[in-house]
Coordinates of C-alpha atoms (C1' of nucleotides) in Angstrom, one line a residue:
Chain W
M1 CA -0.1 0.3 0.1
F2 CA 1.6 3.1 -0.9
I3 CA 0.4 6.2 -0.1
D4 CA 0.9 9.6 -2.2
I5 CA 0.2 12.6 0.0
D6 CA -1.0 15.7 -2.0
L7 CA 0.0 18.9 -0.4
S8 CA -1.7 21.0 -2.1
N9 CA -4.5 19.3 -1.4
P10 CA -7.0 21.0 0.6
K11 CA -7.9 18.1 2.3
P12 CA -5.9 17.5 5.5
T13 CA -3.0 15.1 5.2
Y14 CA -4.3 13.3 8.0
L15 CA -7.4 12.4 6.0
Q16 CA -6.1 11.5 2.8
I17 CA -4.4 8.6 4.6
V18 CA -7.4 7.8 6.1
D19 CA -8.7 7.9 2.8
A20 CA -6.2 5.3 1.1
V21 CA -6.4 3.0 4.3
R22 CA -10.1 2.8 3.5
R23 CA -9.5 2.5 -0.3
A24 CA -7.1 -0.6 0.5
I25 CA -9.9 -1.8 2.6
A26 CA -12.7 -1.4 0.4
T27 CA -10.8 -2.5 -3.0
G28 CA -9.8 -5.7 -0.9
A29 CA -6.1 -5.0 -1.1
L30 CA -6.6 -5.1 3.0
E31 CA -8.2 -8.2 4.5
P32 CA -9.5 -8.8 8.2
G33 CA -6.3 -9.8 10.0
D34 CA -3.9 -8.1 7.7
K35 CA -1.4 -6.0 9.4
L36 CA -1.3 -2.2 8.3
P37 CA 2.7 -0.7 7.9
T38 CA 4.0 0.8 11.1
I39 CA 3.4 4.2 11.9
R40 CA 7.1 5.0 11.3
E41 CA 6.9 3.4 7.9
V42 CA 4.2 5.6 6.3
A43 CA 5.5 8.3 7.9
I44 CA 8.8 7.6 6.0
Q45 CA 7.3 6.7 3.1
A46 CA 4.5 9.7 2.9
R47 CA 7.0 12.2 4.3
V48 CA 4.8 13.6 6.9
N49 CA 5.0 13.6 10.9
R50 CA 4.7 10.6 12.6
N51 CA 2.2 12.6 14.9
T52 CA 0.1 12.8 11.5
V53 CA 0.0 9.0 10.9
S54 CA -0.7 8.5 14.8
R55 CA -3.9 10.7 13.9
S56 CA -4.5 8.8 11.2
Y57 CA -4.8 5.6 12.7
L58 CA -6.8 6.7 15.6
E59 CA -9.4 7.6 13.4
L60 CA -9.5 4.6 11.6
E61 CA -9.8 2.8 15.0
H62 CA -12.8 5.4 15.9
L63 CA -14.2 4.1 12.2
G64 CA -14.3 0.3 13.5
L65 CA -12.2 -0.8 10.7
V66 CA -8.8 -1.3 12.4
Y67 CA -7.7 -1.9 16.1
N68 CA -4.3 -1.0 17.3
R69 CA -2.4 -3.2 19.4
Q70 CA 0.6 -1.6 21.6
G71 CA 3.7 -3.3 20.6
S72 CA 2.6 -5.4 17.8
G73 CA 0.6 -2.9 15.3
C74 CA -2.4 -2.2 13.6
F75 CA -4.7 -4.9 12.0
V76 CA -8.0 -4.6 10.1
S77 CA -10.7 -5.8 12.1
D78 CA -13.2 -8.6 11.2
E79 CA -16.2 -6.2 10.9
G80 CA -14.0 -3.9 8.6
P81 CA -15.0 -4.4 5.0
Q82 CA -18.6 -4.3 6.0
R83 CA -18.2 -1.1 8.3
E84 CA -16.7 0.4 4.8
R85 CA -19.1 -0.5 3.1
E86 CA -21.8 0.6 5.4
N87 CA -20.1 4.2 5.7
R88 CA -19.4 4.8 2.1
G89 CA -23.4 4.0 1.0
S90 CA -24.2 7.1 3.2
R91 CA -21.3 9.1 2.3
I92 CA -22.3 8.6 -1.2
Q93 CA -26.1 10.3 -0.9
E94 CA -24.4 13.3 1.4
L95 CA -22.3 13.9 -1.3
A96 CA -24.7 13.8 -4.3
D97 CA -27.6 16.1 -2.1
E98 CA -24.5 18.7 -1.1
L99 CA -23.3 18.9 -5.0
V100 CA -27.2 19.0 -6.3
L101 CA -27.6 22.2 -3.3
E102 CA -24.2 23.7 -4.7
A103 CA -25.3 23.5 -8.7
H104 CA -28.8 24.7 -8.0
L105 CA -27.2 27.6 -5.8
A106 CA -25.0 28.5 -9.0
D107 CA -28.0 27.9 -11.3
Q108 CA -26.5 25.2 -12.9
A109 CA -28.7 23.1 -14.7
V110 CA -28.9 19.3 -13.5
E111 CA -27.9 18.5 -17.0
E112 CA -24.3 20.5 -16.6
T113 CA -23.9 18.6 -13.0
M114 CA -24.4 15.2 -14.8
K115 CA -21.9 16.5 -17.6
I116 CA -19.1 17.2 -14.9
I117 CA -19.5 13.8 -12.9
Q118 CA -19.1 12.2 -16.3
Q119 CA -15.7 13.8 -17.1
S120 CA -14.7 13.3 -13.6
A121 CA -15.4 9.7 -14.0
E122 CA -13.3 9.6 -17.1
R123 CA -10.1 11.7 -15.7
L124 CA -10.6 8.7 -12.9
Q125 CA -10.4 6.3 -15.6
N126 CA -7.4 7.5 -17.5
E127 CA -5.4 8.3 -14.1
S128 CA -5.9 4.7 -12.9
S129 CA -4.8 3.2 -16.2
N130 CA -2.1 5.4 -16.4
R131 CA -1.8 4.4 -12.5
A132 CA -1.3 1.0 -13.7
K133 CA 1.4 1.2 -16.2
G134 CA 3.4 3.5 -14.1
H135 CA 3.5 0.5 -11.4
T136 CA 4.2 -2.3 -14.1
N137 CA 7.3 0.0 -15.2
E138 CA 8.5 0.4 -11.3
Chain X
M1 CA -32.9 39.9 1.1
F2 CA -35.1 37.8 2.9
I3 CA -33.6 35.1 5.1
D4 CA -35.4 31.9 5.9
I5 CA -34.4 29.8 8.7
D6 CA -35.2 25.9 8.2
L7 CA -35.2 24.7 11.9
S8 CA -35.4 21.3 10.3
N9 CA -32.4 21.3 8.3
P10 CA -29.4 19.7 10.0
K11 CA -27.4 22.9 8.6
P12 CA -26.6 25.0 11.4
T13 CA -28.4 28.5 11.7
Y14 CA -25.3 30.5 11.2
L15 CA -24.4 28.8 8.1
Q16 CA -27.9 28.8 6.4
I17 CA -27.6 32.8 6.5
V18 CA -24.2 32.5 4.8
D19 CA -25.4 30.7 2.0
A20 CA -28.4 33.2 1.9
V21 CA -26.2 36.0 1.5
R22 CA -23.6 33.9 -1.0
R23 CA -26.6 33.3 -3.1
A24 CA -27.5 37.2 -3.0
I25 CA -24.2 37.7 -4.1
A26 CA -24.0 35.0 -6.6
T27 CA -27.0 36.2 -8.4
G28 CA -26.3 39.6 -8.6
A29 CA -29.1 40.9 -5.9
L30 CA -25.8 42.3 -3.7
E31 CA -23.0 44.2 -5.7
P32 CA -19.7 45.2 -4.5
G33 CA -19.9 48.1 -2.3
D34 CA -23.9 47.5 -1.3
K35 CA -24.8 47.7 2.3
L36 CA -25.9 44.1 4.2
P37 CA -28.7 45.0 6.1
T38 CA -27.2 45.1 10.0
I39 CA -26.5 42.3 12.2
R40 CA -29.8 43.1 14.4
E41 CA -32.1 43.4 11.5
V42 CA -31.3 39.8 10.1
A43 CA -31.8 39.0 13.5
I44 CA -35.2 40.1 13.9
Q45 CA -36.2 39.3 10.6
A46 CA -34.7 35.8 10.8
R47 CA -35.9 35.4 14.4
V48 CA -32.2 34.3 15.6
N49 CA -30.1 35.7 17.9
R50 CA -27.8 38.6 17.4
N51 CA -24.8 36.5 17.8
T52 CA -25.5 33.7 15.5
V53 CA -26.2 36.5 12.7
S54 CA -22.5 38.1 13.9
R55 CA -21.1 34.8 13.4
S56 CA -22.2 34.4 10.0
Y57 CA -20.6 37.8 9.0
L58 CA -17.3 37.0 10.4
E59 CA -17.4 33.9 8.2
L60 CA -18.9 36.0 5.3
E61 CA -15.6 38.0 5.9
H62 CA -13.4 34.9 6.1
L63 CA -14.5 34.0 2.9
G64 CA -13.2 37.4 1.4
L65 CA -16.9 38.2 0.4
V66 CA -17.6 41.1 2.8
Y67 CA -15.9 43.7 5.1
N68 CA -17.4 44.8 8.7
R69 CA -17.1 47.8 9.6
Q70 CA -17.4 48.9 13.3
G71 CA -19.6 51.9 13.3
S72 CA -20.9 51.6 9.7
G73 CA -22.3 48.1 8.9
C74 CA -21.3 45.0 6.4
F75 CA -20.1 45.9 2.6
V76 CA -20.1 43.5 -0.2
S77 CA -16.6 43.3 -0.8
D78 CA -15.2 44.5 -4.7
E79 CA -13.8 41.3 -5.0
G80 CA -17.1 39.1 -3.9
P81 CA -19.1 38.2 -6.8
Q82 CA -15.6 36.7 -8.2
R83 CA -14.5 35.1 -4.9
E84 CA -18.0 33.7 -5.0
R85 CA -17.9 32.3 -8.4
E86 CA -14.5 30.6 -7.8
N87 CA -15.4 29.3 -4.2
R88 CA -18.6 28.0 -5.7
G89 CA -17.0 26.5 -8.8
S90 CA -14.1 24.5 -7.0
R91 CA -16.7 23.3 -4.3
I92 CA -18.5 21.9 -7.0
Q93 CA -15.6 20.5 -8.3
E94 CA -14.3 19.1 -5.3
L95 CA -17.9 17.5 -4.8
A96 CA -18.3 15.4 -7.6
D97 CA -14.6 14.4 -7.7
E98 CA -15.4 13.1 -4.3
L99 CA -18.4 11.4 -5.2
V100 CA -17.4 10.1 -8.3
L101 CA -14.3 8.3 -6.1
E102 CA -16.1 7.1 -3.5
A103 CA -18.7 5.4 -5.9
H104 CA -16.0 3.9 -8.0
L105 CA -14.6 2.4 -5.0
A106 CA -18.1 1.4 -3.8
D107 CA -18.0 -0.5 -7.5
Q108 CA -20.9 1.5 -8.4
A109 CA -21.4 2.0 -12.1
V110 CA -21.7 5.8 -13.4
E111 CA -25.2 5.6 -14.1
E112 CA -26.1 4.7 -10.6
T113 CA -24.3 7.4 -9.6
M114 CA -26.4 9.4 -12.0
K115 CA -29.6 8.5 -10.9
I116 CA -28.8 9.1 -7.3
I117 CA -28.1 12.6 -8.6
Q118 CA -31.0 12.9 -10.3
Q119 CA -33.1 11.5 -7.4
S120 CA -31.6 14.0 -5.3
A121 CA -32.4 17.1 -7.6
E122 CA -35.9 15.8 -7.7
R123 CA -36.0 16.2 -4.0
L124 CA -34.5 19.8 -4.0
Q125 CA -37.1 20.5 -6.3
N126 CA -40.2 19.1 -4.3
E127 CA -39.1 20.9 -1.2
S128 CA -38.7 24.3 -3.3
S129 CA -42.0 24.1 -4.4
N130 CA -43.6 23.0 -0.9
R131 CA -41.6 25.7 0.7
A132 CA -43.0 28.1 -1.7
K133 CA -46.6 27.2 -1.1
G134 CA -46.2 27.8 2.8
H135 CA -45.3 31.0 2.0
T136 CA -48.4 31.8 -0.5
N137 CA -50.3 30.3 2.5
E138 CA -48.9 32.3 5.4
Chain O
M1 CA -5.2 63.6 -8.2
F2 CA -4.9 60.2 -9.9
I3 CA -6.0 57.0 -7.8
D4 CA -4.4 53.6 -8.3
I5 CA -6.1 50.8 -7.0
D6 CA -4.3 47.5 -6.6
L7 CA -6.2 44.3 -6.8
S8 CA -3.8 42.1 -5.5
N9 CA -2.8 44.5 -2.7
P10 CA -4.5 42.7 0.7
K11 CA -5.8 46.0 1.8
P12 CA -9.7 46.7 0.7
T13 CA -10.4 48.7 -2.4
Y14 CA -12.4 51.4 -0.4
L15 CA -9.7 51.9 1.7
Q16 CA -7.3 52.1 -0.7
I17 CA -9.0 54.9 -1.9
V18 CA -9.4 56.4 1.3
D19 CA -5.8 56.5 1.5
A20 CA -4.9 58.3 -1.6
V21 CA -7.0 61.2 -0.7
R22 CA -5.5 61.6 2.6
R23 CA -2.1 61.7 1.1
A24 CA -3.4 64.2 -1.1
I25 CA -4.5 66.2 1.9
A26 CA -1.1 65.6 4.1
T27 CA 1.1 66.4 0.9
G28 CA -1.1 69.6 0.2
A29 CA -2.3 68.5 -3.0
L30 CA -5.5 68.7 -1.7
E31 CA -6.7 72.1 0.8
P32 CA -9.4 73.1 3.1
G33 CA -11.9 74.2 0.4
D34 CA -11.0 72.1 -2.8
K35 CA -13.5 70.0 -4.1
L36 CA -12.7 65.8 -4.5
P37 CA -13.1 64.3 -8.1
T38 CA -16.9 63.5 -8.3
I39 CA -18.1 60.0 -7.2
R40 CA -18.7 58.8 -10.6
E41 CA -15.3 60.2 -11.9
V42 CA -13.0 58.4 -9.4
A43 CA -15.4 55.2 -10.2
I44 CA -14.4 55.5 -13.6
Q45 CA -11.0 56.3 -13.5
A46 CA -9.9 53.6 -10.8
R47 CA -12.1 50.9 -12.5
V48 CA -13.8 50.6 -9.1
N49 CA -17.9 50.2 -8.4
R50 CA -19.4 53.7 -7.4
N51 CA -20.8 52.5 -4.2
T52 CA -17.4 51.5 -3.1
V53 CA -16.2 55.2 -3.8
S54 CA -18.8 56.4 -2.1
R55 CA -18.3 54.2 1.3
S56 CA -14.9 55.9 0.7
Y57 CA -16.2 59.2 1.0
L58 CA -18.5 58.4 3.5
E59 CA -15.4 57.0 5.7
L60 CA -13.7 60.4 5.0
E61 CA -16.5 62.2 6.3
H62 CA -16.3 60.1 9.5
L63 CA -12.8 60.8 9.7
G64 CA -13.6 64.6 9.7
L65 CA -11.3 65.0 6.6
V66 CA -14.2 66.2 3.7
Y67 CA -17.9 67.1 4.0
N68 CA -20.0 66.0 1.5
R69 CA -23.0 68.4 -0.1
Q70 CA -25.9 66.7 -1.7
G71 CA -25.8 68.0 -5.4
S72 CA -22.7 69.8 -5.4
G73 CA -19.8 67.3 -4.1
C74 CA -17.3 66.5 -1.9
F75 CA -15.1 69.2 -0.1
V76 CA -11.9 69.0 1.8
S77 CA -13.0 70.6 5.8
D78 CA -11.1 73.2 7.2
E79 CA -9.9 70.8 10.0
G80 CA -8.5 68.4 7.3
P81 CA -4.9 69.2 7.2
Q82 CA -4.7 69.6 10.8
R83 CA -7.1 66.2 11.8
E84 CA -4.9 64.4 9.2
R85 CA -2.0 65.1 11.1
E86 CA -3.1 64.1 14.2
N87 CA -4.6 60.7 12.7
R88 CA -1.3 60.0 11.4
G89 CA 0.7 60.5 14.7
S90 CA -1.0 57.7 16.6
R91 CA -1.3 55.9 13.5
I92 CA 2.7 55.8 13.1
Q93 CA 2.8 54.6 17.3
E94 CA 0.1 52.0 16.8
L95 CA 1.7 50.6 13.8
A96 CA 5.8 51.0 15.4
D97 CA 4.3 49.1 18.6
E98 CA 2.3 46.2 16.3
L99 CA 5.2 45.6 14.5
V100 CA 7.9 45.5 17.4
L101 CA 5.4 43.0 18.7
E102 CA 4.9 40.4 15.6
A103 CA 9.1 41.0 15.5
H104 CA 9.6 39.9 18.8
L105 CA 7.2 37.0 18.5
A106 CA 9.1 35.9 15.6
D107 CA 12.4 36.0 17.6
Q108 CA 13.8 38.8 15.4
A109 CA 16.2 40.9 16.5
V110 CA 15.9 44.6 16.5
E111 CA 18.4 45.3 14.2
E112 CA 16.9 43.1 11.8
T113 CA 13.7 44.9 11.8
M114 CA 15.6 48.1 11.6
K115 CA 17.1 46.6 8.1
I116 CA 13.5 45.8 7.0
I117 CA 12.4 49.4 7.7
Q118 CA 15.7 50.9 5.9
Q119 CA 15.0 48.8 3.1
S120 CA 11.5 49.7 3.1
A121 CA 12.2 53.2 2.5
E122 CA 14.6 52.6 0.0
R123 CA 12.0 51.1 -2.3
L124 CA 9.9 53.5 -1.5
Q125 CA 12.3 56.6 -2.0
N126 CA 12.7 54.3 -5.8
E127 CA 9.3 54.3 -6.5
S128 CA 8.7 57.8 -5.8
S129 CA 11.7 58.9 -8.3
N130 CA 10.4 56.4 -10.6
R131 CA 6.8 57.6 -10.8
A132 CA 8.0 61.2 -11.1
K133 CA 10.0 60.6 -14.2
G134 CA 7.0 58.6 -15.4
H135 CA 5.0 61.4 -14.9
T136 CA 7.2 63.9 -16.6
N137 CA 7.0 61.5 -19.9
E138 CA 3.4 61.2 -19.8
Chain M
M1 CA 1.8 25.8 27.0
F2 CA 0.8 28.3 29.8
I3 CA -1.6 31.3 28.5
D4 CA -1.2 34.5 30.4
I5 CA -4.1 36.3 29.5
D6 CA -3.9 40.2 30.2
L7 CA -7.3 41.9 30.8
S8 CA -5.5 45.1 31.0
N9 CA -4.3 44.5 27.0
P10 CA -6.3 46.2 24.9
K11 CA -6.4 42.9 22.3
P12 CA -9.1 40.7 22.6
T13 CA -8.9 37.8 25.0
Y14 CA -9.7 35.2 22.0
L15 CA -6.8 36.9 20.1
Q16 CA -4.3 36.9 22.8
I17 CA -5.0 32.7 22.8
V18 CA -4.2 32.8 19.1
D19 CA -1.1 34.5 19.9
A20 CA -0.2 32.1 22.2
V21 CA -0.4 29.2 20.0
R22 CA 1.0 30.8 17.4
R23 CA 3.8 31.3 19.3
A24 CA 3.9 27.9 20.1
I25 CA 3.8 26.5 16.7
A26 CA 6.3 29.4 15.4
T27 CA 8.8 28.2 18.2
G28 CA 8.3 24.5 17.7
A29 CA 6.8 23.9 20.9
L30 CA 3.9 22.4 19.1
E31 CA 4.6 20.3 16.0
P32 CA 2.2 19.1 13.2
G33 CA 0.2 16.2 14.9
D34 CA 0.4 17.6 18.3
K35 CA -2.5 17.7 20.1
L36 CA -3.6 21.3 21.4
P37 CA -5.1 21.6 24.9
T38 CA -8.7 20.8 24.8
I39 CA -10.9 23.7 24.5
R40 CA -12.2 23.2 28.7
E41 CA -8.6 22.9 29.7
V42 CA -7.6 26.2 28.4
A43 CA -10.8 28.1 29.1
I44 CA -9.9 26.7 32.9
Q45 CA -6.0 27.4 32.8
A46 CA -6.9 31.0 31.3
R47 CA -9.9 31.6 33.4
V48 CA -12.3 32.5 30.4
N49 CA -15.3 31.3 29.0
R50 CA -15.2 28.0 26.7
N51 CA -16.8 30.0 24.2
T52 CA -14.1 32.4 23.7
V53 CA -11.6 29.6 23.5
S54 CA -13.7 28.5 20.8
R55 CA -13.5 31.2 18.9
S56 CA -9.7 31.1 19.1
Y57 CA -9.4 27.6 18.3
L58 CA -12.0 28.8 14.9
E59 CA -9.5 31.5 14.4
L60 CA -6.9 29.7 14.3
E61 CA -8.3 26.6 12.0
H62 CA -9.0 29.6 9.3
L63 CA -5.4 30.5 9.5
G64 CA -4.8 26.8 8.2
L65 CA -2.8 26.2 11.1
V66 CA -4.7 23.6 13.1
Y67 CA -8.2 21.3 12.5
N68 CA -10.7 21.0 15.0
R69 CA -12.0 17.3 15.4
Q70 CA -15.2 16.8 17.2
G71 CA -15.0 14.3 19.7
S72 CA -10.9 14.2 19.4
G73 CA -9.8 17.5 19.9
C74 CA -7.6 20.0 18.1
F75 CA -4.6 19.2 16.4
V76 CA -1.2 21.1 14.8
S77 CA -1.8 20.6 10.8
D78 CA 1.2 19.1 8.8
E79 CA 1.1 22.5 7.0
G80 CA 0.8 24.5 10.3
P81 CA 4.5 25.8 11.1
Q82 CA 5.1 26.4 7.4
R83 CA 1.7 28.9 6.9
E84 CA 2.9 30.6 10.5
R85 CA 6.1 31.2 9.0
E86 CA 4.8 32.8 5.8
N87 CA 1.7 34.5 7.6
R88 CA 4.3 36.2 10.1
G89 CA 6.9 37.3 7.4
S90 CA 4.3 38.8 5.1
R91 CA 2.6 40.9 8.2
I92 CA 5.8 42.1 9.3
Q93 CA 6.6 43.3 6.0
E94 CA 3.1 44.8 5.6
L95 CA 3.6 46.4 8.9
A96 CA 7.0 48.0 8.0
D97 CA 5.6 49.3 4.6
E98 CA 2.8 50.7 5.8
L99 CA 5.0 52.3 9.0
V100 CA 7.4 53.7 6.3
L101 CA 4.6 55.2 4.1
E102 CA 2.7 56.8 6.8
A103 CA 6.1 58.3 8.1
H104 CA 7.0 59.7 4.8
L105 CA 3.6 61.1 4.4
A106 CA 4.1 63.0 7.5
D107 CA 7.4 64.3 6.5
Q108 CA 9.1 62.4 9.1
A109 CA 12.8 61.5 8.6
V110 CA 14.0 57.4 8.4
E111 CA 16.1 58.2 11.7
E112 CA 13.0 59.6 13.7
T113 CA 11.0 56.2 12.5
M114 CA 14.0 54.3 13.8
K115 CA 13.8 55.9 17.2
I116 CA 10.0 55.4 17.4
I117 CA 11.0 51.6 16.6
Q118 CA 13.5 51.5 19.2
Q119 CA 11.4 52.8 22.0
S120 CA 8.6 50.8 21.6
A121 CA 11.0 47.6 21.9
E122 CA 12.4 49.1 25.1
R123 CA 8.8 49.5 26.1
L124 CA 7.7 45.8 25.2
Q125 CA 11.1 44.7 26.9
N126 CA 10.1 46.7 30.2
E127 CA 6.7 45.2 30.2
S128 CA 7.9 41.7 29.7
S129 CA 10.9 41.8 32.6
N130 CA 7.4 43.2 34.8
R131 CA 5.5 40.3 33.9
A132 CA 8.6 37.7 34.7
K133 CA 9.1 39.2 38.0
G134 CA 5.1 39.0 38.6
H135 CA 5.4 35.5 38.0
T136 CA 8.1 34.9 40.2
N137 CA 6.5 36.8 43.0
E138 CA 3.2 35.0 43.1
Chain J
dG1 C1' -26.8 52.9 15.6
dT2 C1' -22.9 49.4 13.9
dG3 C1' -20.3 45.6 14.8
dG4 C1' -16.9 43.6 18.2
dT5 C1' -16.2 40.7 22.6
dC6 C1' -17.3 38.0 26.5
dT7 C1' -19.9 35.3 30.0
dA8 C1' -23.1 31.7 31.6
dG9 C1' -25.4 28.0 30.7
dA10 C1' -28.1 25.0 27.6
dC11 C1' -28.1 21.1 24.2
dC12 C1' -25.9 18.8 20.3
dA13 C1' -23.4 15.4 17.5
dC14 C1' -19.8 12.2 17.5
dC15 C1' -16.5 9.7 20.7
Chain B
dG1 C1' -15.1 13.8 27.0
dT2 C1' -14.5 16.3 22.7
dG3 C1' -15.6 20.4 19.6
dG4 C1' -19.7 22.8 17.7
dT5 C1' -23.9 25.7 18.1
dC6 C1' -27.2 28.7 19.9
dT7 C1' -29.3 31.8 23.3
dA8 C1' -29.7 35.7 26.4
dG9 C1' -28.0 39.5 28.2
dA10 C1' -24.1 42.7 28.7
dC11 C1' -20.8 45.9 27.8
dC12 C1' -17.4 48.2 24.6
dA13 C1' -15.7 51.1 20.6
dC14 C1' -16.3 53.6 17.2
dC15 C1' -19.5 56.3 15.0

DNA sequence: GTGGTCTAGACCACC
DNA sequence: GTGGTCTAGACCACC
């Protein structure tokens, strides 16, 4: 699990780490019982302060996705993948509602919003395939 | 500029006021240099405490949309309309990107996401027309 | 009196106009009884909204430097130059105190602060002489 | 981090708290990811209302120095120390430029401005040492 | 009259 | 327990 921190991203660093782990759990890259990289390892790899990673792991524990065992590390909980699916469904609804509201306030037609979604999806598609190629060549 | 506070709305009161002003700036109802209603006026009209309105105006100042002048009032800044457009445009883009990412991680087809958007827009439409009827019957 | 608005300047536009007029009064370019350019003229020349200029003139009246006469225009008050001198003395003290405090908080030696003041003064000197040349060639 | 509120200081209490935290970040006493004392703790220690501290923490979040997490606490952001340096550096430059301009308009020689800075610095020095003695005698 | 600050006390959401 | 929001009421600075 490589975590790529984008400092220009307005999203706080610790949440970017949380998202990366959630994604790994959602896709099955991390399964129940799997050990996450140590805080120290993530800090070095992502070039952030250890405190920040510690904060991310605490957040993940609060979400019920992992459990931290002092001395041994951080592990994906048995309920992790299921919780992650549940969290995500309501998150999607929230985002959709807020997006529709903002678009409405900007006097944007629903069709225009749909177009932005479509373009965003294509961009994600391209990035994914590029990343796949990049990783192959590493 | 009439501000209608919806107490059943989970969005905090002070943010509902912020949104109302942002909308007025976005639509051109409020132009650079225009004076906003005084904090006391808004408090009475919207039936909220003066402190709550004060917090909204502070937030609007932090967004660079207005400036508050002790002894004179609150005025739309020259950069207000432009900032508002920028803020809103980038906010919509951010939301769309995050929505698409979450949908992708949930293995949701783009068509499904579109459907959720469509339903959310219809729900907003219904709420708006119900609110309009309510005002007519008052 | 040419007013040059710098939109990239964090200082609000209306305050930039206020400062320009104060400067003109301080230097004697505007004397008691002199008529200021009309709001409309300043708005066109400085490329800002008329509301903004209106706000600046109101502020100048509050400072006791000018008086606005509906239908005839805005004039420098008799007490203008003196009030301006008084305002400026206390303003300099305020700025010096805040500068020293910020420098202290940044662990900056007084000598370093002095150097910054010196450089700023030289920069102002250069700008002034350049502007003088520019105006000669106009 | 002990926060000493000076009730005789014209600077608002909530800004005195903001300054104390900024200082801690500037000096490295608080590092990215570090948890600030809770709002309740600061309120008790500094003998101010919880709302006042809450306002300070909100301001610090607007400055991009910390992030507040409901249920967890307030943490220094990864970009905190850098933002703090930038904010302070540009603030000092702004103040110096404005001071020099005001002094110039008042026909004040640079030497005179320097003297005012020097006196202000000595006054601050005396206040600090008096405050230090006060604490020793408590 | 205008916005700015502060307290006391309450209730809330998330944890 | 943590921060977030809100009210009621007070006093202030600047106007």
